[in-house]
Short mmCIF file of C-alpha atoms in Angstrom, two decimals:
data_model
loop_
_atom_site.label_atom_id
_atom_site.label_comp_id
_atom_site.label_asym_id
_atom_site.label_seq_id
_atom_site.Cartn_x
_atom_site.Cartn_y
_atom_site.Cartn_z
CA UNK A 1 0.00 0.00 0.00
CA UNK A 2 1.81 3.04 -1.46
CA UNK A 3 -0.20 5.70 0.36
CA UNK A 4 0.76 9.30 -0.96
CA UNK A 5 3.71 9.16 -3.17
CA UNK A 6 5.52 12.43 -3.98
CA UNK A 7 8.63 13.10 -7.06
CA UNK A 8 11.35 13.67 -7.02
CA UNK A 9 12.40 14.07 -3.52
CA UNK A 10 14.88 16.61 -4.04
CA UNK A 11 15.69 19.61 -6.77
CA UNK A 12 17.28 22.29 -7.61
CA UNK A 13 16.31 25.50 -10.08
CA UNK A 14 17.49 28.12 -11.30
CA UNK A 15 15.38 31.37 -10.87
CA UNK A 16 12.74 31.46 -13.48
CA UNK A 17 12.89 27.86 -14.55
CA UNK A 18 9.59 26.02 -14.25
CA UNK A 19 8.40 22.46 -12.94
CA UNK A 20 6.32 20.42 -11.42
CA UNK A 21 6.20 18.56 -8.26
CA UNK A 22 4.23 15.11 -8.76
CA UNK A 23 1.73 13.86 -6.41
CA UNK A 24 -0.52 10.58 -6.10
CA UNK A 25 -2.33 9.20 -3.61
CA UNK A 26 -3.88 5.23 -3.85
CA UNK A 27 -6.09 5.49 -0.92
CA UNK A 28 -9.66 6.88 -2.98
CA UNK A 29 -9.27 10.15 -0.62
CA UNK A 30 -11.20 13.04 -1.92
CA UNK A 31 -9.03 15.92 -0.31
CA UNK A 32 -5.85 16.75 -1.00
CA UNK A 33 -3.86 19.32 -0.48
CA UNK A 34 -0.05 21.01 -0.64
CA UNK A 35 1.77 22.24 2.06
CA UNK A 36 5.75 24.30 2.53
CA UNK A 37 7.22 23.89 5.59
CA UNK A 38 9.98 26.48 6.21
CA UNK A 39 11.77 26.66 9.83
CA UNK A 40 9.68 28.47 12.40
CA UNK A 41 6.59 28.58 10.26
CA UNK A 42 5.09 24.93 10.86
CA UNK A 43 3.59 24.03 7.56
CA UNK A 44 1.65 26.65 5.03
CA UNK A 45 -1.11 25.43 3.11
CA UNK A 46 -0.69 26.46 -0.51
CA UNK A 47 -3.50 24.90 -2.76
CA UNK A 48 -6.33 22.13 -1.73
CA UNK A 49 -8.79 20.15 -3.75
CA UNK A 50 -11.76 18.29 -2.64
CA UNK A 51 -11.92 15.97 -5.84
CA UNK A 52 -11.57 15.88 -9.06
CA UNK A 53 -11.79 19.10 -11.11
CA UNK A 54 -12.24 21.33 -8.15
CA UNK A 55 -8.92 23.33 -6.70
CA UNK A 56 -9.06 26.15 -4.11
CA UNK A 57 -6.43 28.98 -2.73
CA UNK A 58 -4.56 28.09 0.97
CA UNK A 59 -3.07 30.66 3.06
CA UNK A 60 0.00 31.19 0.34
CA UNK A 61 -0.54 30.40 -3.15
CA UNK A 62 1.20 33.05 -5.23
CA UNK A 63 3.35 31.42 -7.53
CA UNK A 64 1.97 27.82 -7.62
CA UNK A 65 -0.50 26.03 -10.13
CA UNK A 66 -2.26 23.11 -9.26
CA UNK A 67 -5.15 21.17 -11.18
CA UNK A 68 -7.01 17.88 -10.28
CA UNK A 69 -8.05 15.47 -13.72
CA UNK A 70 -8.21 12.35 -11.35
CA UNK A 71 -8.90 11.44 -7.97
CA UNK A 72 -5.57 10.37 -7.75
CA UNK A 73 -3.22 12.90 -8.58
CA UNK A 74 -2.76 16.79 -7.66
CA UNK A 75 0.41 17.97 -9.31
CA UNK A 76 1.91 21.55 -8.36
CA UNK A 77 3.36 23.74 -11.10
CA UNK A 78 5.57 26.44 -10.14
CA UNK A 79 5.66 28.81 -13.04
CA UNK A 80 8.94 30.74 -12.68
CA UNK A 81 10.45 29.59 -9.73
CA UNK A 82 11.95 32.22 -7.11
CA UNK A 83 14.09 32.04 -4.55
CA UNK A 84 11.38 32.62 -1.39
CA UNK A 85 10.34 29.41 -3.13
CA UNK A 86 12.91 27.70 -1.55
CA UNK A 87 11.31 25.12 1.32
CA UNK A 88 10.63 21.46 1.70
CA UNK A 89 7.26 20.85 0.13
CA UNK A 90 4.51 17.90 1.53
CA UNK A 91 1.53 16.63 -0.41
CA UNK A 92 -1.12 15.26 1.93
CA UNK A 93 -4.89 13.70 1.36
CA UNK A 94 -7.58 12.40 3.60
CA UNK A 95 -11.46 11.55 3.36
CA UNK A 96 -13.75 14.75 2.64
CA UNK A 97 -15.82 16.76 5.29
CA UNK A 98 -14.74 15.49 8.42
CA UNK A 99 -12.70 17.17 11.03
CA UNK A 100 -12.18 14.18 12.76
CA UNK A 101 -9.71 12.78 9.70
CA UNK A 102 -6.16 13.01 9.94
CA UNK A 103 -3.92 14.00 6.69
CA UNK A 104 -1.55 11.52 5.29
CA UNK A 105 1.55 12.99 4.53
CA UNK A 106 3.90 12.27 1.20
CA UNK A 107 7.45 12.28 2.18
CA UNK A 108 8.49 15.39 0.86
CA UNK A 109 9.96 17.47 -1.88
CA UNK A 110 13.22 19.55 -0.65
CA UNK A 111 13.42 22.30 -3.70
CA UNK A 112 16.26 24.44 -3.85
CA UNK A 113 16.16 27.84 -5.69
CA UNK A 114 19.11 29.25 -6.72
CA UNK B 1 -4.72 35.59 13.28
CA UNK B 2 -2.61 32.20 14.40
CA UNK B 3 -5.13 29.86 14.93
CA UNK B 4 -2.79 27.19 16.90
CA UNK B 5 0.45 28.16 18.77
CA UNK B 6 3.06 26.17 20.19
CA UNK B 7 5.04 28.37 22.30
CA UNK B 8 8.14 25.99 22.93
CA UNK B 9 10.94 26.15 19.75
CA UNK B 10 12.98 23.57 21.73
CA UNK B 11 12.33 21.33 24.74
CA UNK B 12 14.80 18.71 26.79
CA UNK B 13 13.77 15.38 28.19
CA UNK B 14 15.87 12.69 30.09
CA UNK B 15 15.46 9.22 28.29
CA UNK B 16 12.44 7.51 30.19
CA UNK B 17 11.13 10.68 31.77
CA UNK B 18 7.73 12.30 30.63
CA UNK B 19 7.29 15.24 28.84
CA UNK B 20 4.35 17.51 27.80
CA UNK B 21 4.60 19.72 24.56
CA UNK B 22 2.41 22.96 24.69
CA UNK B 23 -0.55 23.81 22.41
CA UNK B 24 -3.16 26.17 22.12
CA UNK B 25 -5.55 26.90 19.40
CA UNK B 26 -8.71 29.25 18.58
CA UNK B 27 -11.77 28.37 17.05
CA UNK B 28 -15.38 29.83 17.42
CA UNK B 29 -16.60 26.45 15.44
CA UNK B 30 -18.14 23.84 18.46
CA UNK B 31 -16.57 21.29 16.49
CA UNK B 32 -13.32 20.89 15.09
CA UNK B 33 -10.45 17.99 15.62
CA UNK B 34 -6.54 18.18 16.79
CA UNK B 35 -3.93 16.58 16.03
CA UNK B 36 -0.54 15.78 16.95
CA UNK B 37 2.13 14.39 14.21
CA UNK B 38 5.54 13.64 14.52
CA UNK B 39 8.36 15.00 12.16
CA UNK B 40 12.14 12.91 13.26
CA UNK B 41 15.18 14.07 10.86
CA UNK B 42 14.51 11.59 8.15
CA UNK B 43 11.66 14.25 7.83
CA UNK B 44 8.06 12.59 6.95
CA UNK B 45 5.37 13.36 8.75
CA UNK B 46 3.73 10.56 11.30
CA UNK B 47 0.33 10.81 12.55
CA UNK B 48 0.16 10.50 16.71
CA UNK B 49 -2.67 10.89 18.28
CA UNK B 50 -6.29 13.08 17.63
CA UNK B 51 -8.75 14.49 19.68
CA UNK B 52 -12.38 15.53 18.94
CA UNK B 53 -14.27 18.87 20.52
CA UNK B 54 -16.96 16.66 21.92
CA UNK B 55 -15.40 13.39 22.99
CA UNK B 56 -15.28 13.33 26.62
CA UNK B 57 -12.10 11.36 27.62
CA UNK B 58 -8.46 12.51 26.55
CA UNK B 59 -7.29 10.68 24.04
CA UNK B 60 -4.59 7.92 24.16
CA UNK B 61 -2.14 6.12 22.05
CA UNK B 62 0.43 3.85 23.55
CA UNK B 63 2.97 6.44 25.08
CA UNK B 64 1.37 9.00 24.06
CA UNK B 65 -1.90 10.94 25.57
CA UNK B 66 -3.66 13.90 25.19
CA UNK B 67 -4.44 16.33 27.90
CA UNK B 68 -7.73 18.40 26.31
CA UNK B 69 -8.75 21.58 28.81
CA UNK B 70 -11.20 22.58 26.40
CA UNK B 71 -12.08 25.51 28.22
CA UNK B 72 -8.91 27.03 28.09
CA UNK B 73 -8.40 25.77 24.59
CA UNK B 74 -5.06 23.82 24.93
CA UNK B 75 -4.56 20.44 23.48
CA UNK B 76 -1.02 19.40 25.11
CA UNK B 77 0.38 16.25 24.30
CA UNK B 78 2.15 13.94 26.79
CA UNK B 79 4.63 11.98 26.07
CA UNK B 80 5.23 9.55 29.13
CA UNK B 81 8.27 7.54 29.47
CA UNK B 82 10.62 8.84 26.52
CA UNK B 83 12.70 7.08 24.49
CA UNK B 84 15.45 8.05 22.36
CA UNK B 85 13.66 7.75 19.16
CA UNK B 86 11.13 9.96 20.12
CA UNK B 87 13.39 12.88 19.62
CA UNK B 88 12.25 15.03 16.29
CA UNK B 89 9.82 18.21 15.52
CA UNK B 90 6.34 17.48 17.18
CA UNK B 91 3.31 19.76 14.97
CA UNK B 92 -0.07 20.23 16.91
CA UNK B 93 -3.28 20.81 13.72
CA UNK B 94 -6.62 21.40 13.85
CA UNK B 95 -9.27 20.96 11.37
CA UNK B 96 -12.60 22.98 12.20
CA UNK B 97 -16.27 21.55 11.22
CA UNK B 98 -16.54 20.80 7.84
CA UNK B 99 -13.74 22.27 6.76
CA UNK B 100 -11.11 20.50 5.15
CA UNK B 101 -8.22 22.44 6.28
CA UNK B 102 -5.28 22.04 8.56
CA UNK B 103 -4.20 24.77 10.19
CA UNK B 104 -0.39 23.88 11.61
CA UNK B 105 1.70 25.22 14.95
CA UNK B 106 5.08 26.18 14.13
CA UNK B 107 6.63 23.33 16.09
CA UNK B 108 8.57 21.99 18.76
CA UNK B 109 11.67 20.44 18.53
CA UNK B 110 11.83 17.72 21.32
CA UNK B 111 15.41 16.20 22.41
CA UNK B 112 15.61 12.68 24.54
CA UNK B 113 18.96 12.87 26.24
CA UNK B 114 20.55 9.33 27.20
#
């Protein structure tokens, strides 16, 4: 059972390069979502979806894309990537409309902006 | 506003001693959900331990328990009888009534000294 599988686990762009940061999830979970984690800030929500062909706006979403074809996949585009951009990245998904669910994590994207 | 705040960057813990990590959230919604994951250097993101608004008992996994004083709107978890592996970055969440969000602390990074 792969849970929420996230690629590749570590990169590095130049300012202004594009790319995307894979995610998939094989557990049928309607919600997903995309977090940064930089040191002191606990994790930032950037984008969420709550299935297929439906994306909303976190708490910091300038600069990042995301779209949802499939239950199974929420990629995140960064357009031209900056250096604030710079931060360890988590996908996450869980069951829909219940606050008693608990997110399960990817492992994590480190992204380095140069 | 910060909707949950854990006001301890760092804390230290002899090896088989208890320890409670501090957290405090704020929510006008009657029902929402906390959570505590677990973050050690390899850097995923493990699920701990939840607690509903309206479940009556603290909550309790293994080692680890949750001390809910709803009133004063603190969620602290307690880790009882540490071991070395339990040092890493502890995250307190909280998702709020139908919402779907997570709303993270900023973390506290627990040490187990030998």
């Amino acid at each position: 059972n792969a849970g929420v599988t996230q690629t590749p686990k570590f990169q590095v762009l130049k300012t202004g390069q594009s790319m995307t940061l894979q995610c998939a999830q094989d557990m049928n979970h309607e919600y997903m979502s995309w977090y940064r984690q930089d040191p002191g800030m606990g994790l930032r929500l950037i984008h969420y979806s709550v299935g297929a062909g439906i994306t909303d706006q976190g708490e910091v979403p300038n600069g990042y894309n995301v779209s949802r074809s499939t239950t199974e996949d929420f990629p995140l585009r960064l357009l031209s990537a900056a250096p604030s951009q710079t931060s360890v990245y988590f996908c996450a998904s869980s069951y829909l409309q219940n606050s008693n669910q608990p997110q399960h994590f990817g492992d994590g994207t480190r992204l380095s902006i140069l | 506003a910060q909707k949950i705040t854990q006001t301890q960057p760092g804390m230290f813990v002899q090896e088989k001693e208890a320890v409670t990590l501090d957290c405090t959230y704020d929510t006008s919604d009657p029902s929402y959900g906390l959570f505590w994951y677990k973050q050690p250097s390899s850097g995923e993101m493990i699920f701990l331990i939840y607690q509903g608004s309206y479940d009556q008992q603290n909550a309790t996994e293994g080692r680890y328990s949750l001390n809910f004083q709803k009133a004063r709107k603190s969620a602290n978890l307690v880790i009882s009888a540490s071991q070395l592996g339990d040092s890493a970055m502890y995250f307190c969440a909280m998702r709020e009534g139908e919402g779907n969000d997570m709303r993270f602390g900023a973390g506290t990074r627990l040490t187990v000294k030998p």
